[in-house]
């Protein structure tokens, strides 16, 4: 089968719309190629943006790692601070207890001092009574004894002229000295009891 000129023209006429369509498709493909090239450029721009973003994310991750490390250090410091605060609170509690004990001891000391003052007042009253008693009674009795003793010595001197009045005075002083020693001893014992 051979094709005639007419056949070829008929085929050519039939192909003309196809050629027009192919030309339209070619133009569409060219437009698509341009769009694809534009997309490629956009994708390349996106890739660059993603690379920049990736670098920024790396920097951000490093900063986050540094921040986490600093937070851990801060937490350790806070833990250390809490421990030190607990120790300080313990010391403060201990100091407070010791202060309470000291206050109790001071209260006891004040009570004892009040009792001591009362006893000293009582002792002063007794000393005053003893002093009054010495002045009024004992000294008077010693004087009476000394006078009577003087009379005896005078009578003895009349009987024995060798004994003088100095011996009498020595006896009187000796008696007074022994009584004074006795009283000093009593006062010393009273003071020792009060202390």
mmCIF file with all atom_site columns, C-alpha atoms in Angstrom:
data_model
loop_
_atom_site.group_PDB
_atom_site.id
_atom_site.type_symbol
_atom_site.label_atom_id
_atom_site.label_alt_id
_atom_site.label_comp_id
_atom_site.label_asym_id
_atom_site.label_entity_id
_atom_site.label_seq_id
_atom_site.pdbx_PDB_ins_code
_atom_site.Cartn_x
_atom_site.Cartn_y
_atom_site.Cartn_z
_atom_site.occupancy
_atom_site.B_iso_or_equiv
_atom_site.pdbx_formal_charge
_atom_site.auth_seq_id
_atom_site.auth_comp_id
_atom_site.auth_asym_id
_atom_site.auth_atom_id
_atom_site.pdbx_PDB_model_num
ATOM 1   C CA . UNK A 1 1   ? 0.000  0.000  0.000   1.00 0.00 ? 1   UNK A CA 1
ATOM 2   C CA . UNK A 1 2   ? 1.426  3.207  -1.036  1.00 0.00 ? 2   UNK A CA 1
ATOM 3   C CA . UNK A 1 3   ? 0.258  6.536  -0.013  1.00 0.00 ? 3   UNK A CA 1
ATOM 4   C CA . UNK A 1 4   ? -0.892 8.978  -2.568  1.00 0.00 ? 4   UNK A CA 1
ATOM 5   C CA . UNK A 1 5   ? -0.450 12.643 -2.573  1.00 0.00 ? 5   UNK A CA 1
ATOM 6   C CA . UNK A 1 6   ? -3.978 13.073 -1.522  1.00 0.00 ? 6   UNK A CA 1
ATOM 7   C CA . UNK A 1 7   ? -3.523 10.665 1.270   1.00 0.00 ? 7   UNK A CA 1
ATOM 8   C CA . UNK A 1 8   ? -0.531 12.592 2.463   1.00 0.00 ? 8   UNK A CA 1
ATOM 9   C CA . UNK A 1 9   ? -2.377 15.870 2.261   1.00 0.00 ? 9   UNK A CA 1
ATOM 10  C CA . UNK A 1 10  ? -5.282 14.401 4.157   1.00 0.00 ? 10  UNK A CA 1
ATOM 11  C CA . UNK A 1 11  ? -2.893 13.092 6.763   1.00 0.00 ? 11  UNK A CA 1
ATOM 12  C CA . UNK A 1 12  ? -1.176 16.470 6.788   1.00 0.00 ? 12  UNK A CA 1
ATOM 13  C CA . UNK A 1 13  ? -4.473 18.187 7.372   1.00 0.00 ? 13  UNK A CA 1
ATOM 14  C CA . UNK A 1 14  ? -5.283 15.772 10.088  1.00 0.00 ? 14  UNK A CA 1
ATOM 15  C CA . UNK A 1 15  ? -1.902 16.334 11.679  1.00 0.00 ? 15  UNK A CA 1
ATOM 16  C CA . UNK A 1 16  ? -2.163 20.143 11.572  1.00 0.00 ? 16  UNK A CA 1
ATOM 17  C CA . UNK A 1 17  ? -4.395 20.330 14.634  1.00 0.00 ? 17  UNK A CA 1
ATOM 18  C CA . UNK A 1 18  ? -2.122 17.770 16.310  1.00 0.00 ? 18  UNK A CA 1
ATOM 19  C CA . UNK A 1 19  ? 0.867  19.924 15.357  1.00 0.00 ? 19  UNK A CA 1
ATOM 20  C CA . UNK A 1 20  ? -0.920 22.930 16.835  1.00 0.00 ? 20  UNK A CA 1
ATOM 21  C CA . UNK A 1 21  ? -1.599 20.927 19.951  1.00 0.00 ? 21  UNK A CA 1
ATOM 22  C CA . UNK A 1 22  ? 2.000  19.746 20.105  1.00 0.00 ? 22  UNK A CA 1
ATOM 23  C CA . UNK A 1 23  ? 3.156  23.347 19.664  1.00 0.00 ? 23  UNK A CA 1
ATOM 24  C CA . UNK A 1 24  ? 0.846  24.334 22.551  1.00 0.00 ? 24  UNK A CA 1
ATOM 25  C CA . UNK A 1 25  ? 2.222  21.436 24.571  1.00 0.00 ? 25  UNK A CA 1
ATOM 26  C CA . UNK A 1 26  ? 5.742  22.559 23.722  1.00 0.00 ? 26  UNK A CA 1
ATOM 27  C CA . UNK A 1 27  ? 4.954  26.042 24.911  1.00 0.00 ? 27  UNK A CA 1
ATOM 28  C CA . UNK A 1 28  ? 3.344  24.592 28.036  1.00 0.00 ? 28  UNK A CA 1
ATOM 29  C CA . UNK A 1 29  ? 6.431  22.400 28.572  1.00 0.00 ? 29  UNK A CA 1
ATOM 30  C CA . UNK A 1 30  ? 8.660  25.460 28.090  1.00 0.00 ? 30  UNK A CA 1
ATOM 31  C CA . UNK A 1 31  ? 6.512  27.307 30.650  1.00 0.00 ? 31  UNK A CA 1
ATOM 32  C CA . UNK A 1 32  ? 6.722  24.279 32.924  1.00 0.00 ? 32  UNK A CA 1
ATOM 33  C CA . UNK A 1 33  ? 10.496 24.202 32.463  1.00 0.00 ? 33  UNK A CA 1
ATOM 34  C CA . UNK A 1 34  ? 10.645 27.846 33.456  1.00 0.00 ? 34  UNK A CA 1
ATOM 35  C CA . UNK A 1 35  ? 8.391  27.123 36.444  1.00 0.00 ? 35  UNK A CA 1
ATOM 36  C CA . UNK A 1 36  ? 10.570 24.120 37.360  1.00 0.00 ? 36  UNK A CA 1
ATOM 37  C CA . UNK A 1 37  ? 13.669 26.294 37.065  1.00 0.00 ? 37  UNK A CA 1
ATOM 38  C CA . UNK A 1 38  ? 11.945 28.861 39.299  1.00 0.00 ? 38  UNK A CA 1
ATOM 39  C CA . UNK A 1 39  ? 11.052 26.064 41.718  1.00 0.00 ? 39  UNK A CA 1
ATOM 40  C CA . UNK A 1 40  ? 14.643 24.826 41.607  1.00 0.00 ? 40  UNK A CA 1
ATOM 41  C CA . UNK A 1 41  ? 15.817 28.336 42.491  1.00 0.00 ? 41  UNK A CA 1
ATOM 42  C CA . UNK A 1 42  ? 13.211 28.506 45.236  1.00 0.00 ? 42  UNK A CA 1
ATOM 43  C CA . UNK A 1 43  ? 14.285 25.057 46.494  1.00 0.00 ? 43  UNK A CA 1
ATOM 44  C CA . UNK A 1 44  ? 17.935 26.163 46.385  1.00 0.00 ? 44  UNK A CA 1
ATOM 45  C CA . UNK A 1 45  ? 16.930 29.288 48.354  1.00 0.00 ? 45  UNK A CA 1
ATOM 46  C CA . UNK A 1 46  ? 15.037 27.054 50.771  1.00 0.00 ? 46  UNK A CA 1
ATOM 47  C CA . UNK A 1 47  ? 18.077 24.777 51.038  1.00 0.00 ? 47  UNK A CA 1
ATOM 48  C CA . UNK A 1 48  ? 20.216 27.803 51.867  1.00 0.00 ? 48  UNK A CA 1
ATOM 49  C CA . UNK A 1 49  ? 17.608 28.957 54.388  1.00 0.00 ? 49  UNK A CA 1
ATOM 50  C CA . UNK A 1 50  ? 17.491 25.440 55.863  1.00 0.00 ? 50  UNK A CA 1
ATOM 51  C CA . UNK A 1 51  ? 21.316 25.394 56.040  1.00 0.00 ? 51  UNK A CA 1
ATOM 52  C CA . UNK A 1 52  ? 21.294 28.787 57.787  1.00 0.00 ? 52  UNK A CA 1
ATOM 53  C CA . UNK A 1 53  ? 18.506 27.555 60.039  1.00 0.00 ? 53  UNK A CA 1
ATOM 54  C CA . UNK A 1 54  ? 20.492 24.358 60.720  1.00 0.00 ? 54  UNK A CA 1
ATOM 55  C CA . UNK A 1 55  ? 23.545 26.429 61.658  1.00 0.00 ? 55  UNK A CA 1
ATOM 56  C CA . UNK A 1 56  ? 21.408 28.604 63.882  1.00 0.00 ? 56  UNK A CA 1
ATOM 57  C CA . UNK A 1 57  ? 19.927 25.446 65.448  1.00 0.00 ? 57  UNK A CA 1
ATOM 58  C CA . UNK A 1 58  ? 23.476 24.141 66.074  1.00 0.00 ? 58  UNK A CA 1
ATOM 59  C CA . UNK A 1 59  ? 24.362 27.450 67.739  1.00 0.00 ? 59  UNK A CA 1
ATOM 60  C CA . UNK A 1 60  ? 21.111 27.314 69.691  1.00 0.00 ? 60  UNK A CA 1
ATOM 61  C CA . UNK A 1 61  ? 21.821 23.704 70.751  1.00 0.00 ? 61  UNK A CA 1
ATOM 62  C CA . UNK A 1 62  ? 25.295 24.731 71.931  1.00 0.00 ? 62  UNK A CA 1
ATOM 63  C CA . UNK A 1 63  ? 23.789 27.616 73.833  1.00 0.00 ? 63  UNK A CA 1
ATOM 64  C CA . UNK A 1 64  ? 21.185 25.264 75.336  1.00 0.00 ? 64  UNK A CA 1
ATOM 65  C CA . UNK A 1 65  ? 23.962 22.824 76.331  1.00 0.00 ? 65  UNK A CA 1
ATOM 66  C CA . UNK A 1 66  ? 25.860 25.703 77.938  1.00 0.00 ? 66  UNK A CA 1
ATOM 67  C CA . UNK A 1 67  ? 22.686 26.879 79.637  1.00 0.00 ? 67  UNK A CA 1
ATOM 68  C CA . UNK A 1 68  ? 21.961 23.360 80.907  1.00 0.00 ? 68  UNK A CA 1
ATOM 69  C CA . UNK A 1 69  ? 25.521 23.104 82.248  1.00 0.00 ? 69  UNK A CA 1
ATOM 70  C CA . UNK A 1 70  ? 25.163 26.452 83.980  1.00 0.00 ? 70  UNK A CA 1
ATOM 71  C CA . UNK A 1 71  ? 21.786 25.421 85.398  1.00 0.00 ? 71  UNK A CA 1
ATOM 72  C CA . UNK A 1 72  ? 23.376 22.216 86.745  1.00 0.00 ? 72  UNK A CA 1
ATOM 73  C CA . UNK A 1 73  ? 26.171 24.254 88.336  1.00 0.00 ? 73  UNK A CA 1
ATOM 74  C CA . UNK A 1 74  ? 23.562 26.591 89.785  1.00 0.00 ? 74  UNK A CA 1
ATOM 75  C CA . UNK A 1 75  ? 21.585 23.625 91.128  1.00 0.00 ? 75  UNK A CA 1
ATOM 76  C CA . UNK A 1 76  ? 24.745 22.229 92.741  1.00 0.00 ? 76  UNK A CA 1
ATOM 77  C CA . UNK A 1 77  ? 25.459 25.607 94.267  1.00 0.00 ? 77  UNK A CA 1
ATOM 78  C CA . UNK A 1 78  ? 21.888 25.829 95.514  1.00 0.00 ? 78  UNK A CA 1
ATOM 79  C CA . UNK A 1 79  ? 22.206 22.333 97.017  1.00 0.00 ? 79  UNK A CA 1
ATOM 80  C CA . UNK A 1 80  ? 25.458 23.394 98.682  1.00 0.00 ? 80  UNK A CA 1
ATOM 81  C CA . UNK A 1 81  ? 23.782 26.577 99.864  1.00 0.00 ? 81  UNK A CA 1
ATOM 82  C CA . UNK A 1 82  ? 20.853 24.598 101.272 1.00 0.00 ? 82  UNK A CA 1
ATOM 83  C CA . UNK A 1 83  ? 23.247 22.296 103.115 1.00 0.00 ? 83  UNK A CA 1
ATOM 84  C CA . UNK A 1 84  ? 25.110 25.279 104.501 1.00 0.00 ? 84  UNK A CA 1
ATOM 85  C CA . UNK A 1 85  ? 21.829 26.901 105.505 1.00 0.00 ? 85  UNK A CA 1
ATOM 86  C CA . UNK A 1 86  ? 20.809 23.677 107.275 1.00 0.00 ? 86  UNK A CA 1
ATOM 87  C CA . UNK A 1 87  ? 24.144 23.658 109.106 1.00 0.00 ? 87  UNK A CA 1
ATOM 88  C CA . UNK A 1 88  ? 23.697 27.319 109.983 1.00 0.00 ? 88  UNK A CA 1
ATOM 89  C CA . UNK A 1 89  ? 20.168 26.672 111.233 1.00 0.00 ? 89  UNK A CA 1
ATOM 90  C CA . UNK A 1 90  ? 21.513 23.806 113.344 1.00 0.00 ? 90  UNK A CA 1
ATOM 91  C CA . UNK A 1 91  ? 24.181 26.063 114.783 1.00 0.00 ? 91  UNK A CA 1
ATOM 92  C CA . UNK A 1 92  ? 21.600 28.757 115.461 1.00 0.00 ? 92  UNK A CA 1
ATOM 93  C CA . UNK A 1 93  ? 19.378 26.209 117.218 1.00 0.00 ? 93  UNK A CA 1
ATOM 94  C CA . UNK A 1 94  ? 22.350 25.047 119.268 1.00 0.00 ? 94  UNK A CA 1
ATOM 95  C CA . UNK A 1 95  ? 23.251 28.628 120.105 1.00 0.00 ? 95  UNK A CA 1
ATOM 96  C CA . UNK A 1 96  ? 19.658 29.346 121.060 1.00 0.00 ? 96  UNK A CA 1
ATOM 97  C CA . UNK A 1 97  ? 19.629 26.305 123.366 1.00 0.00 ? 97  UNK A CA 1
ATOM 98  C CA . UNK A 1 98  ? 22.894 27.402 124.922 1.00 0.00 ? 98  UNK A CA 1
ATOM 99  C CA . UNK A 1 99  ? 21.494 30.892 125.410 1.00 0.00 ? 99  UNK A CA 1
ATOM 100 C CA . UNK A 1 100 ? 18.410 29.416 127.069 1.00 0.00 ? 100 UNK A CA 1
ATOM 101 C CA . UNK A 1 101 ? 20.640 27.365 129.368 1.00 0.00 ? 101 UNK A CA 1
ATOM 102 C CA . UNK A 1 102 ? 22.684 30.471 130.118 1.00 0.00 ? 102 UNK A CA 1
ATOM 103 C CA . UNK A 1 103 ? 19.528 32.452 130.857 1.00 0.00 ? 103 UNK A CA 1
ATOM 104 C CA . UNK A 1 104 ? 18.334 29.679 133.172 1.00 0.00 ? 104 UNK A CA 1
ATOM 105 C CA . UNK A 1 105 ? 21.694 29.681 134.904 1.00 0.00 ? 105 UNK A CA 1
ATOM 106 C CA . UNK A 1 106 ? 21.571 33.465 135.225 1.00 0.00 ? 106 UNK A CA 1
ATOM 107 C CA . UNK A 1 107 ? 18.077 33.216 136.709 1.00 0.00 ? 107 UNK A CA 1
ATOM 108 C CA . UNK A 1 108 ? 19.352 30.610 139.172 1.00 0.00 ? 108 UNK A CA 1
ATOM 109 C CA . UNK A 1 109 ? 22.359 32.803 139.949 1.00 0.00 ? 109 UNK A CA 1
ATOM 110 C CA . UNK A 1 110 ? 20.071 35.798 140.551 1.00 0.00 ? 110 UNK A CA 1
ATOM 111 C CA . UNK A 1 111 ? 17.896 33.670 142.826 1.00 0.00 ? 111 UNK A CA 1
ATOM 112 C CA . UNK A 1 112 ? 20.953 32.524 144.729 1.00 0.00 ? 112 UNK A CA 1
ATOM 113 C CA . UNK A 1 113 ? 22.238 36.095 144.912 1.00 0.00 ? 113 UNK A CA 1
ATOM 114 C CA . UNK A 1 114 ? 18.895 37.212 146.327 1.00 0.00 ? 114 UNK A CA 1
ATOM 115 C CA . UNK A 1 115 ? 19.121 34.428 148.914 1.00 0.00 ? 115 UNK A CA 1
ATOM 116 C CA . UNK A 1 116 ? 22.719 35.465 149.612 1.00 0.00 ? 116 UNK A CA 1
ATOM 117 C CA . UNK A 1 117 ? 21.641 39.086 150.080 1.00 0.00 ? 117 UNK A CA 1
ATOM 118 C CA . UNK A 1 118 ? 18.889 37.970 152.431 1.00 0.00 ? 118 UNK A CA 1
ATOM 119 C CA . UNK A 1 119 ? 21.392 35.929 154.415 1.00 0.00 ? 119 UNK A CA 1
ATOM 120 C CA . UNK A 1 120 ? 23.826 38.843 154.429 1.00 0.00 ? 120 UNK A CA 1
ATOM 121 C CA . UNK A 1 121 ? 21.068 41.119 155.719 1.00 0.00 ? 121 UNK A CA 1
ATOM 122 C CA . UNK A 1 122 ? 20.269 38.569 158.408 1.00 0.00 ? 122 UNK A CA 1
ATOM 123 C CA . UNK A 1 123 ? 23.978 38.268 159.241 1.00 0.00 ? 123 UNK A CA 1
ATOM 124 C CA . UNK A 1 124 ? 24.298 42.048 159.467 1.00 0.00 ? 124 UNK A CA 1
ATOM 125 C CA . UNK A 1 125 ? 21.351 42.083 161.849 1.00 0.00 ? 125 UNK A CA 1
ATOM 126 C CA . UNK A 1 126 ? 22.978 39.356 163.935 1.00 0.00 ? 126 UNK A CA 1
ATOM 127 C CA . UNK A 1 127 ? 26.291 41.214 163.839 1.00 0.00 ? 127 UNK A CA 1
ATOM 128 C CA . UNK A 1 128 ? 24.521 44.344 164.990 1.00 0.00 ? 128 UNK A CA 1
ATOM 129 C CA . UNK A 1 129 ? 22.900 42.373 167.810 1.00 0.00 ? 129 UNK A CA 1
ATOM 130 C CA . UNK A 1 130 ? 26.259 40.850 168.743 1.00 0.00 ? 130 UNK A CA 1
ATOM 131 C CA . UNK A 1 131 ? 27.896 44.282 168.626 1.00 0.00 ? 131 UNK A CA 1
ATOM 132 C CA . UNK A 1 132 ? 25.171 45.753 170.782 1.00 0.00 ? 132 UNK A CA 1
ATOM 133 C CA . UNK A 1 133 ? 25.452 42.787 173.116 1.00 0.00 ? 133 UNK A CA 1
ATOM 134 C CA . UNK A 1 134 ? 29.220 43.233 173.329 1.00 0.00 ? 134 UNK A CA 1
ATOM 135 C CA . UNK A 1 135 ? 28.905 46.924 174.015 1.00 0.00 ? 135 UNK A CA 1
ATOM 136 C CA . UNK A 1 136 ? 26.076 46.669 176.476 1.00 0.00 ? 136 UNK A CA 1
ATOM 137 C CA . UNK A 1 137 ? 26.407 43.370 178.249 1.00 0.00 ? 137 UNK A CA 1
ATOM 138 C CA . UNK A 1 138 ? 29.779 41.731 177.691 1.00 0.00 ? 138 UNK A CA 1
ATOM 139 C CA . UNK A 1 139 ? 31.846 44.874 177.998 1.00 0.00 ? 139 UNK A CA 1
ATOM 140 C CA . UNK A 1 140 ? 29.871 45.833 181.089 1.00 0.00 ? 140 UNK A CA 1
ATOM 141 C CA . UNK A 1 141 ? 30.412 42.360 182.580 1.00 0.00 ? 141 UNK A CA 1
ATOM 142 C CA . UNK A 1 142 ? 34.120 42.510 181.760 1.00 0.00 ? 142 UNK A CA 1
ATOM 143 C CA . UNK A 1 143 ? 34.328 45.918 183.384 1.00 0.00 ? 143 UNK A CA 1
ATOM 144 C CA . UNK A 1 144 ? 32.565 44.583 186.484 1.00 0.00 ? 144 UNK A CA 1
ATOM 145 C CA . UNK A 1 145 ? 34.886 41.565 186.572 1.00 0.00 ? 145 UNK A CA 1
ATOM 146 C CA . UNK A 1 146 ? 37.901 43.797 186.059 1.00 0.00 ? 146 UNK A CA 1
ATOM 147 C CA . UNK A 1 147 ? 36.812 46.070 188.898 1.00 0.00 ? 147 UNK A CA 1
ATOM 148 C CA . UNK A 1 148 ? 36.232 43.088 191.150 1.00 0.00 ? 148 UNK A CA 1
ATOM 149 C CA . UNK A 1 149 ? 39.488 41.637 189.988 1.00 0.00 ? 149 UNK A CA 1
ATOM 150 C CA . UNK A 1 150 ? 41.151 44.958 190.715 1.00 0.00 ? 150 UNK A CA 1
ATOM 151 C CA . UNK A 1 151 ? 39.770 44.789 194.201 1.00 0.00 ? 151 UNK A CA 1
ATOM 152 C CA . UNK A 1 152 ? 41.123 41.289 194.580 1.00 0.00 ? 152 UNK A CA 1
ATOM 153 C CA . UNK A 1 153 ? 44.484 42.364 193.198 1.00 0.00 ? 153 UNK A CA 1
ATOM 154 C CA . UNK A 1 154 ? 44.537 45.330 195.528 1.00 0.00 ? 154 UNK A CA 1
ATOM 155 C CA . UNK A 1 155 ? 43.826 43.034 198.445 1.00 0.00 ? 155 UNK A CA 1
ATOM 156 C CA . UNK A 1 156 ? 46.448 40.635 197.111 1.00 0.00 ? 156 UNK A CA 1
ATOM 157 C CA . UNK A 1 157 ? 48.896 43.540 196.761 1.00 0.00 ? 157 UNK A CA 1
ATOM 158 C CA . UNK A 1 158 ? 48.232 44.469 200.339 1.00 0.00 ? 158 UNK A CA 1
ATOM 159 C CA . UNK A 1 159 ? 48.938 40.900 201.287 1.00 0.00 ? 159 UNK A CA 1
ATOM 160 C CA . UNK A 1 160 ? 51.846 40.517 198.841 1.00 0.00 ? 160 UNK A CA 1
ATOM 161 C CA . UNK A 1 161 ? 53.393 43.883 198.029 1.00 0.00 ? 161 UNK A CA 1
ATOM 162 C CA . UNK A 1 162 ? 55.528 42.574 195.110 1.00 0.00 ? 162 UNK A CA 1
ATOM 163 C CA . UNK A 1 163 ? 52.615 42.270 192.665 1.00 0.00 ? 163 UNK A CA 1
ATOM 164 C CA . UNK A 1 164 ? 51.892 45.592 190.969 1.00 0.00 ? 164 UNK A CA 1
ATOM 165 C CA . UNK A 1 165 ? 49.047 47.115 189.128 1.00 0.00 ? 165 UNK A CA 1
ATOM 166 C CA . UNK A 1 166 ? 50.671 46.246 185.801 1.00 0.00 ? 166 UNK A CA 1
ATOM 167 C CA . UNK A 1 167 ? 50.033 42.596 186.393 1.00 0.00 ? 167 UNK A CA 1
ATOM 168 C CA . UNK A 1 168 ? 46.388 43.412 186.971 1.00 0.00 ? 168 UNK A CA 1
ATOM 169 C CA . UNK A 1 169 ? 46.236 45.319 183.712 1.00 0.00 ? 169 UNK A CA 1
ATOM 170 C CA . UNK A 1 170 ? 47.992 42.477 181.900 1.00 0.00 ? 170 UNK A CA 1
ATOM 171 C CA . UNK A 1 171 ? 45.376 40.056 183.206 1.00 0.00 ? 171 UNK A CA 1
ATOM 172 C CA . UNK A 1 172 ? 42.581 42.366 182.169 1.00 0.00 ? 172 UNK A CA 1
ATOM 173 C CA . UNK A 1 173 ? 44.051 42.774 178.663 1.00 0.00 ? 173 UNK A CA 1
ATOM 174 C CA . UNK A 1 174 ? 44.603 39.026 178.373 1.00 0.00 ? 174 UNK A CA 1
ATOM 175 C CA . UNK A 1 175 ? 40.980 38.293 179.315 1.00 0.00 ? 175 UNK A CA 1
ATOM 176 C CA . UNK A 1 176 ? 39.717 40.881 176.867 1.00 0.00 ? 176 UNK A CA 1
ATOM 177 C CA . UNK A 1 177 ? 42.028 39.559 174.144 1.00 0.00 ? 177 UNK A CA 1
ATOM 178 C CA . UNK A 1 178 ? 40.775 35.986 174.541 1.00 0.00 ? 178 UNK A CA 1
ATOM 179 C CA . UNK A 1 179 ? 37.154 37.122 174.429 1.00 0.00 ? 179 UNK A CA 1
ATOM 180 C CA . UNK A 1 180 ? 37.865 39.253 171.358 1.00 0.00 ? 180 UNK A CA 1
ATOM 181 C CA . UNK A 1 181 ? 39.569 36.280 169.655 1.00 0.00 ? 181 UNK A CA 1
ATOM 182 C CA . UNK A 1 182 ? 36.529 34.149 170.445 1.00 0.00 ? 182 UNK A CA 1
ATOM 183 C CA . UNK A 1 183 ? 34.153 36.736 168.953 1.00 0.00 ? 183 UNK A CA 1
ATOM 184 C CA . UNK A 1 184 ? 36.305 37.126 165.808 1.00 0.00 ? 184 UNK A CA 1
ATOM 185 C CA . UNK A 1 185 ? 36.249 33.365 165.372 1.00 0.00 ? 185 UNK A CA 1
ATOM 186 C CA . UNK A 1 186 ? 32.432 33.301 165.674 1.00 0.00 ? 186 UNK A CA 1
ATOM 187 C CA . UNK A 1 187 ? 32.038 36.122 163.137 1.00 0.00 ? 187 UNK A CA 1
ATOM 188 C CA . UNK A 1 188 ? 34.412 34.322 160.709 1.00 0.00 ? 188 UNK A CA 1
ATOM 189 C CA . UNK A 1 189 ? 32.351 31.128 160.981 1.00 0.00 ? 189 UNK A CA 1
ATOM 190 C CA . UNK A 1 190 ? 29.130 33.061 160.308 1.00 0.00 ? 190 UNK A CA 1
ATOM 191 C CA . UNK A 1 191 ? 30.692 34.650 157.219 1.00 0.00 ? 191 UNK A CA 1
ATOM 192 C CA . UNK A 1 192 ? 31.871 31.227 155.981 1.00 0.00 ? 192 UNK A CA 1
ATOM 193 C CA . UNK A 1 193 ? 28.351 29.811 156.370 1.00 0.00 ? 193 UNK A CA 1
ATOM 194 C CA . UNK A 1 194 ? 26.890 32.659 154.316 1.00 0.00 ? 194 UNK A CA 1
ATOM 195 C CA . UNK A 1 195 ? 29.386 32.247 151.498 1.00 0.00 ? 195 UNK A CA 1
#
